[in-house]
CSV table of C-alpha atoms and ligand atoms in Angstrom, one decimal:
chain,number,residue,atom,x,y,z
G,1466,MET,CA,129.6,72.2,74.9
G,1467,GLY,CA,130.1,73.8,71.2
G,1468,PHE,CA,127.4,72.9,69.2
G,1469,PHE,CA,127.5,70.7,65.8
G,1470,ILE,CA,126.0,71.3,62.8
G,1471,THR,CA,125.7,68.9,59.2
G,1472,LEU,CA,125.1,70.5,55.9
G,1473,GLU,CA,123.8,66.8,54.2
G,1474,GLY,CA,122.0,65.9,50.0
G,1475,PRO,CA,122.6,64.4,46.4
G,1476,GLU,CA,125.5,65.7,44.1
G,1477,GLY,CA,125.4,68.9,43.8
G,1478,SER,CA,123.1,70.2,45.7
G,1479,GLY,CA,124.9,73.5,46.6
G,1480,LYS,CA,126.7,72.2,50.6
G,1481,SER,CA,130.0,72.9,49.9
G,1482,THR,CA,128.6,77.0,48.8
G,1483,GLN,CA,126.7,77.2,51.5
G,1484,ALA,CA,128.2,76.3,54.0
G,1485,LYS,CA,130.7,78.0,53.5
G,1486,MET,CA,128.2,81.0,53.3
G,1487,LEU,CA,127.2,80.1,56.9
G,1488,VAL,CA,130.1,80.0,58.4
G,1489,SER,CA,131.4,83.6,57.4
G,1490,TYR,CA,127.3,84.8,58.9
G,1491,LEU,CA,128.2,82.7,62.1
G,1492,GLU,CA,131.5,84.6,62.5
G,1493,GLU,CA,130.8,87.7,62.0
G,1494,LYS,CA,127.9,86.7,65.0
G,1495,GLY,CA,131.0,86.5,66.8
G,1496,TYR,CA,130.8,82.8,67.4
G,1497,GLN,CA,134.3,81.0,66.5
G,1498,CYS,CA,133.3,78.1,64.4
G,1499,VAL,CA,135.2,74.8,62.4
G,1500,LEU,CA,134.9,74.4,59.1
G,1501,THR,CA,134.9,70.5,57.8
G,1502,ARG,CA,133.9,67.4,55.6
G,1503,GLU,CA,134.6,63.9,55.3
G,1504,PRO,CA,138.3,63.0,56.0
G,1505,GLY,CA,138.8,66.4,57.4
G,1506,GLY,CA,142.3,66.8,56.7
G,1507,THR,CA,143.5,63.8,59.2
G,1508,LYS,CA,146.6,61.4,57.2
G,1509,ILE,CA,144.9,58.6,58.1
G,1510,GLY,CA,141.2,60.1,56.7
G,1511,GLU,CA,143.1,60.8,53.5
G,1512,THR,CA,145.1,58.1,52.4
G,1513,ILE,CA,141.1,56.3,53.2
G,1514,ARG,CA,139.7,58.7,51.3
G,1515,GLU,CA,142.2,57.6,48.6
G,1516,ILE,CA,141.5,54.4,48.5
G,1517,LEU,CA,137.7,55.1,47.4
G,1518,LEU,CA,137.7,57.3,45.0
G,1519,LYS,CA,140.6,56.4,43.2
G,1520,HIS,CA,140.8,52.0,43.2
G,1521,SER,CA,140.3,50.4,40.0
G,1522,PRO,CA,139.0,48.1,40.6
G,1523,GLY,CA,137.0,49.4,43.2
G,1524,PRO,CA,136.4,48.0,46.9
G,1525,SER,CA,133.4,46.5,47.9
G,1526,ILE,CA,130.3,47.8,49.1
G,1527,VAL,CA,130.8,45.8,52.4
G,1528,THR,CA,134.3,47.4,52.4
G,1529,GLU,CA,133.3,50.8,51.2
G,1530,LEU,CA,130.9,51.3,54.3
G,1531,PHE,CA,133.9,50.0,56.8
G,1532,LEU,CA,136.7,52.8,54.8
G,1533,TYR,CA,134.2,55.8,55.5
G,1534,ALA,CA,133.2,55.3,58.6
G,1535,ALA,CA,136.5,54.4,59.9
G,1536,ALA,CA,137.4,57.6,58.3
G,1537,ARG,CA,134.8,59.1,59.6
G,1538,ARG,CA,135.6,57.8,63.2
G,1539,GLN,CA,139.7,59.4,63.1
G,1540,HIS,CA,137.3,63.6,62.0
G,1541,VAL,CA,135.2,62.8,65.0
G,1542,ASP,CA,138.7,61.8,66.8
G,1543,GLU,CA,141.2,64.4,65.6
G,1544,ILE,CA,139.4,66.8,64.7
G,1545,ILE,CA,135.1,67.3,65.9
G,1546,ARG,CA,135.2,66.2,69.3
G,1547,PRO,CA,138.3,68.2,69.9
G,1548,ALA,CA,136.4,71.1,68.4
G,1549,LEU,CA,133.2,71.4,70.3
G,1550,GLU,CA,135.3,69.8,73.6
G,1551,ALA,CA,137.1,73.4,72.9
G,1552,ASP,CA,132.6,75.7,72.9
G,1553,LYS,CA,133.4,76.2,68.6
G,1554,ILE,CA,130.4,75.3,66.3
G,1555,VAL,CA,131.3,72.4,64.4
G,1556,ILE,CA,130.1,73.3,61.0
G,1557,CYS,CA,130.2,69.5,58.6
G,1558,ASP,CA,129.7,69.0,55.2
G,1559,ARG,CA,128.2,66.0,54.9
G,1560,PHE,CA,128.0,62.9,57.5
G,1561,ALA,CA,127.1,60.1,59.1
G,1562,ASP,CA,123.2,60.8,57.1
G,1563,ALA,CA,125.5,60.9,54.0
G,1564,THR,CA,125.7,56.8,55.1
G,1565,VAL,CA,122.1,55.8,55.0
G,1566,ALA,CA,121.8,56.9,52.2
G,1567,TYR,CA,124.8,56.3,50.2
G,1568,GLN,CA,125.5,52.9,51.4
G,1569,GLY,CA,121.5,52.4,53.0
G,1570,TYR,CA,119.6,53.6,50.3
G,1571,GLY,CA,121.8,53.9,47.0
G,1572,ARG,CA,123.3,50.4,47.6
G,1573,ASP,CA,120.5,49.1,49.3
G,1574,LEU,CA,123.0,47.1,52.4
G,1575,ASP,CA,120.4,46.7,55.7
G,1576,LEU,CA,119.8,49.3,57.1
G,1577,GLU,CA,120.6,47.7,61.0
G,1578,TRP,CA,123.8,47.6,59.4
G,1579,ILE,CA,124.7,50.8,58.6
G,1580,ARG,CA,123.0,51.8,61.9
G,1581,GLN,CA,125.3,50.0,63.9
G,1582,VAL,CA,128.3,51.2,62.1
G,1583,ASN,CA,127.8,54.1,61.9
G,1584,TYR,CA,126.6,54.6,66.1
G,1585,LEU,CA,130.9,52.7,66.0
G,1586,ALA,CA,131.6,55.5,63.9
G,1587,THR,CA,130.5,58.2,65.5
G,1588,ASP,CA,130.8,57.7,68.9
G,1589,GLY,CA,127.5,58.2,69.7
G,1590,LEU,CA,127.7,61.9,67.6
G,1591,THR,CA,124.8,63.3,66.6
G,1592,PRO,CA,124.3,66.9,65.0
G,1593,GLU,CA,122.7,68.9,66.6
G,1594,LEU,CA,120.8,70.5,64.1
G,1595,THR,CA,121.2,69.1,59.9
G,1596,LEU,CA,120.0,71.2,56.8
G,1597,LEU,CA,119.8,68.8,54.0
G,1598,LEU,CA,119.4,70.5,50.8
G,1599,ASP,CA,117.5,68.3,48.1
G,1600,ILE,CA,117.4,68.7,44.1
G,1601,ASN,CA,116.3,67.2,41.9
G,1602,PRO,CA,119.6,64.4,40.7
G,1603,GLN,CA,119.8,65.7,37.4
G,1604,ALA,CA,120.3,69.6,37.8
G,1605,GLY,CA,122.6,68.5,41.1
G,1606,MET,CA,125.1,65.9,38.6
G,1607,GLU,CA,125.0,69.0,35.8
G,1608,ARG,CA,126.1,72.0,38.6
G,1609,ALA,CA,128.4,69.5,40.2
G,1610,LEU,CA,130.3,68.4,37.1
G,1611,GLY,CA,130.2,71.7,35.3
G,1612,GLY,CA,133.0,70.6,32.9
G,1613,ARG,CA,135.4,68.6,35.4
G,1614,GLU,CA,135.4,64.2,35.0
G,1615,PRO,CA,133.6,62.6,37.1
G,1616,ASP,CA,134.6,60.7,40.4
G,1617,ARG,CA,133.3,56.9,41.4
G,1618,MET,CA,130.2,58.1,43.3
G,1619,GLU,CA,128.9,60.7,40.8
G,1620,GLN,CA,129.8,57.6,38.2
G,1621,GLU,CA,127.0,55.5,39.4
G,1622,ALA,CA,123.5,55.5,37.1
G,1623,ILE,CA,121.4,58.7,37.7
G,1624,SER,CA,118.8,55.7,39.6
G,1625,PHE,CA,121.3,55.1,42.2
G,1626,HIS,CA,121.4,58.9,43.0
G,1627,HIS,CA,117.6,59.2,43.0
G,1628,ARG,CA,117.9,56.4,45.8
G,1629,VAL,CA,120.1,58.3,47.8
G,1630,ARG,CA,117.2,61.8,47.4
G,1631,GLU,CA,114.5,59.3,49.0
G,1632,GLY,CA,116.6,58.2,51.8
G,1633,TYR,CA,117.8,61.7,52.5
G,1634,LEU,CA,114.1,62.3,52.5
G,1635,GLU,CA,113.0,59.5,53.8
G,1636,LEU,CA,115.2,60.0,57.1
G,1637,ALA,CA,114.5,63.6,57.2
G,1638,GLN,CA,110.6,63.0,57.7
G,1639,VAL,CA,111.8,60.0,60.7
G,1640,GLU,CA,114.2,63.1,62.8
G,1641,SER,CA,111.9,65.5,61.1
G,1642,GLU,CA,113.1,67.9,65.1
G,1643,ARG,CA,117.1,67.5,63.4
G,1644,ILE,CA,116.1,67.2,59.9
G,1645,LYS,CA,115.4,69.8,58.1
G,1646,ILE,CA,114.8,70.0,54.3
G,1647,ILE,CA,115.5,73.2,52.4
G,1648,LYS,CA,114.6,74.0,48.7
G,1649,ALA,CA,117.6,74.2,47.3
G,1650,ASP,CA,116.6,74.7,43.7
G,1651,ARG,CA,117.0,78.3,43.9
G,1652,GLY,CA,119.9,81.3,44.1
G,1653,LYS,CA,121.8,81.0,46.7
G,1654,GLU,CA,121.3,83.3,48.4
G,1655,GLU,CA,117.7,83.0,48.9
G,1656,VAL,CA,118.5,78.8,50.3
G,1657,HIS,CA,121.1,80.7,51.9
G,1658,LYS,CA,118.3,83.2,53.9
G,1659,ASP,CA,116.5,79.2,54.9
G,1660,ILE,CA,119.3,78.2,56.3
G,1661,ARG,CA,120.4,81.8,58.4
G,1662,GLN,CA,117.0,81.1,60.2
G,1663,TYR,CA,117.4,77.3,61.1
G,1664,VAL,CA,120.6,78.2,62.3
G,1665,ASP,CA,119.1,81.1,64.5
G,1666,GLU,CA,116.3,79.0,65.4
G,1667,ALA,CA,118.6,76.7,66.7
G,1668,LEU,CA,121.2,78.1,68.5
G,1669,GLN,CA,118.4,79.6,70.4
G,1670,ARG,CA,117.3,76.5,72.0
C,2110,ATP,N1,122.2,77.9,44.2
C,2110,ATP,C1,122.7,78.0,43.2
C,2110,ATP,N2,122.5,78.5,42.4
C,2110,ATP,C2,123.5,77.7,41.4
C,2110,ATP,N3,124.6,76.8,41.4
C,2110,ATP,C3,125.1,76.7,42.5
C,2110,ATP,C4,124.6,77.0,43.7
C,2110,ATP,N4,124.5,76.8,44.4
C,2110,ATP,C5,125.8,76.5,43.9
C,2110,ATP,N5,125.9,76.2,43.0
C,2110,ATP,C6,127.6,75.8,42.3
C,2110,ATP,O1,127.1,74.8,41.8
C,2110,ATP,C7,128.2,74.1,41.9
C,2110,ATP,C8,128.8,73.1,43.2
C,2110,ATP,O2,127.7,73.4,43.9
C,2110,ATP,P1,128.7,72.2,46.0
C,2110,ATP,O3,130.7,72.6,45.7
C,2110,ATP,O4,128.4,73.5,47.0
C,2110,ATP,O5,127.6,71.3,45.5
C,2110,ATP,P2,128.1,69.9,47.0
C,2110,ATP,O6,126.9,69.8,47.6
C,2110,ATP,O7,129.4,70.3,47.9
C,2110,ATP,O8,128.9,69.0,45.6
C,2110,ATP,P3,129.6,67.7,46.1
C,2110,ATP,O9,128.8,67.0,46.4
C,2110,ATP,O10,129.5,67.4,44.1
C,2110,ATP,O11,130.8,68.5,46.8
C,2110,ATP,C9,129.5,74.2,42.3
C,2110,ATP,O12,130.3,75.0,41.2
C,2110,ATP,C10,128.6,76.1,42.7
C,2110,ATP,O13,129.5,77.5,42.6
C,2111,MG,MG1,131.2,69.6,48.9
């Protein structure tokens, strides 16, 4: 079996940037990697993503939960599990923890529901290592937008994004073995250096 790493954190915390840097680092060391993000290029997932981000009025909050879950399961079945079975390192830009943070803490849905829906969505697959890029939501949003228009999640009030951040931090406390908190309000190289340390350590286990 391969190795499954996820990157999590608020908008603009640097997940996509760090995911690419991590892949370059691991490929240079000779590992075969698959870099992915939901919906991971699956056709079904792309269609679901359109519904999630573009429709107005948007979905109700439970519909939103199911749509993310449906896209995730397709991504697991079509991309993630086959790559792990082919002994690759899968680096996924956001995964099930995002649903706990956004739908659970952000939207205040019952955390037990979320756990059950996530179980079905992931087929029970849990990352070996999760890198939580922690940043103040205001700072993250300024980075993320940089002049472009916000999408539906980004348009949420800043209080929503603060709840999301708190949700991530609480998850990291409960699952401290798996989830590593990394201060993301630093230079890209500094953040990358911490990530490398956690990944090297995890791959040696
Ligand atoms: N450490 C950093 N310092 C300053 N700017 C950064 C840093 N890391 C990333 N950026 C810049 O901030 C912006 C957002 O970064 P990135 O897209 O990697 O974040 P993200 O967490 O993937 O965001 P999103 O949640 O919107 O997908 C980009 O313009 C990126 O170049
Ligand atoms: Mg991104």
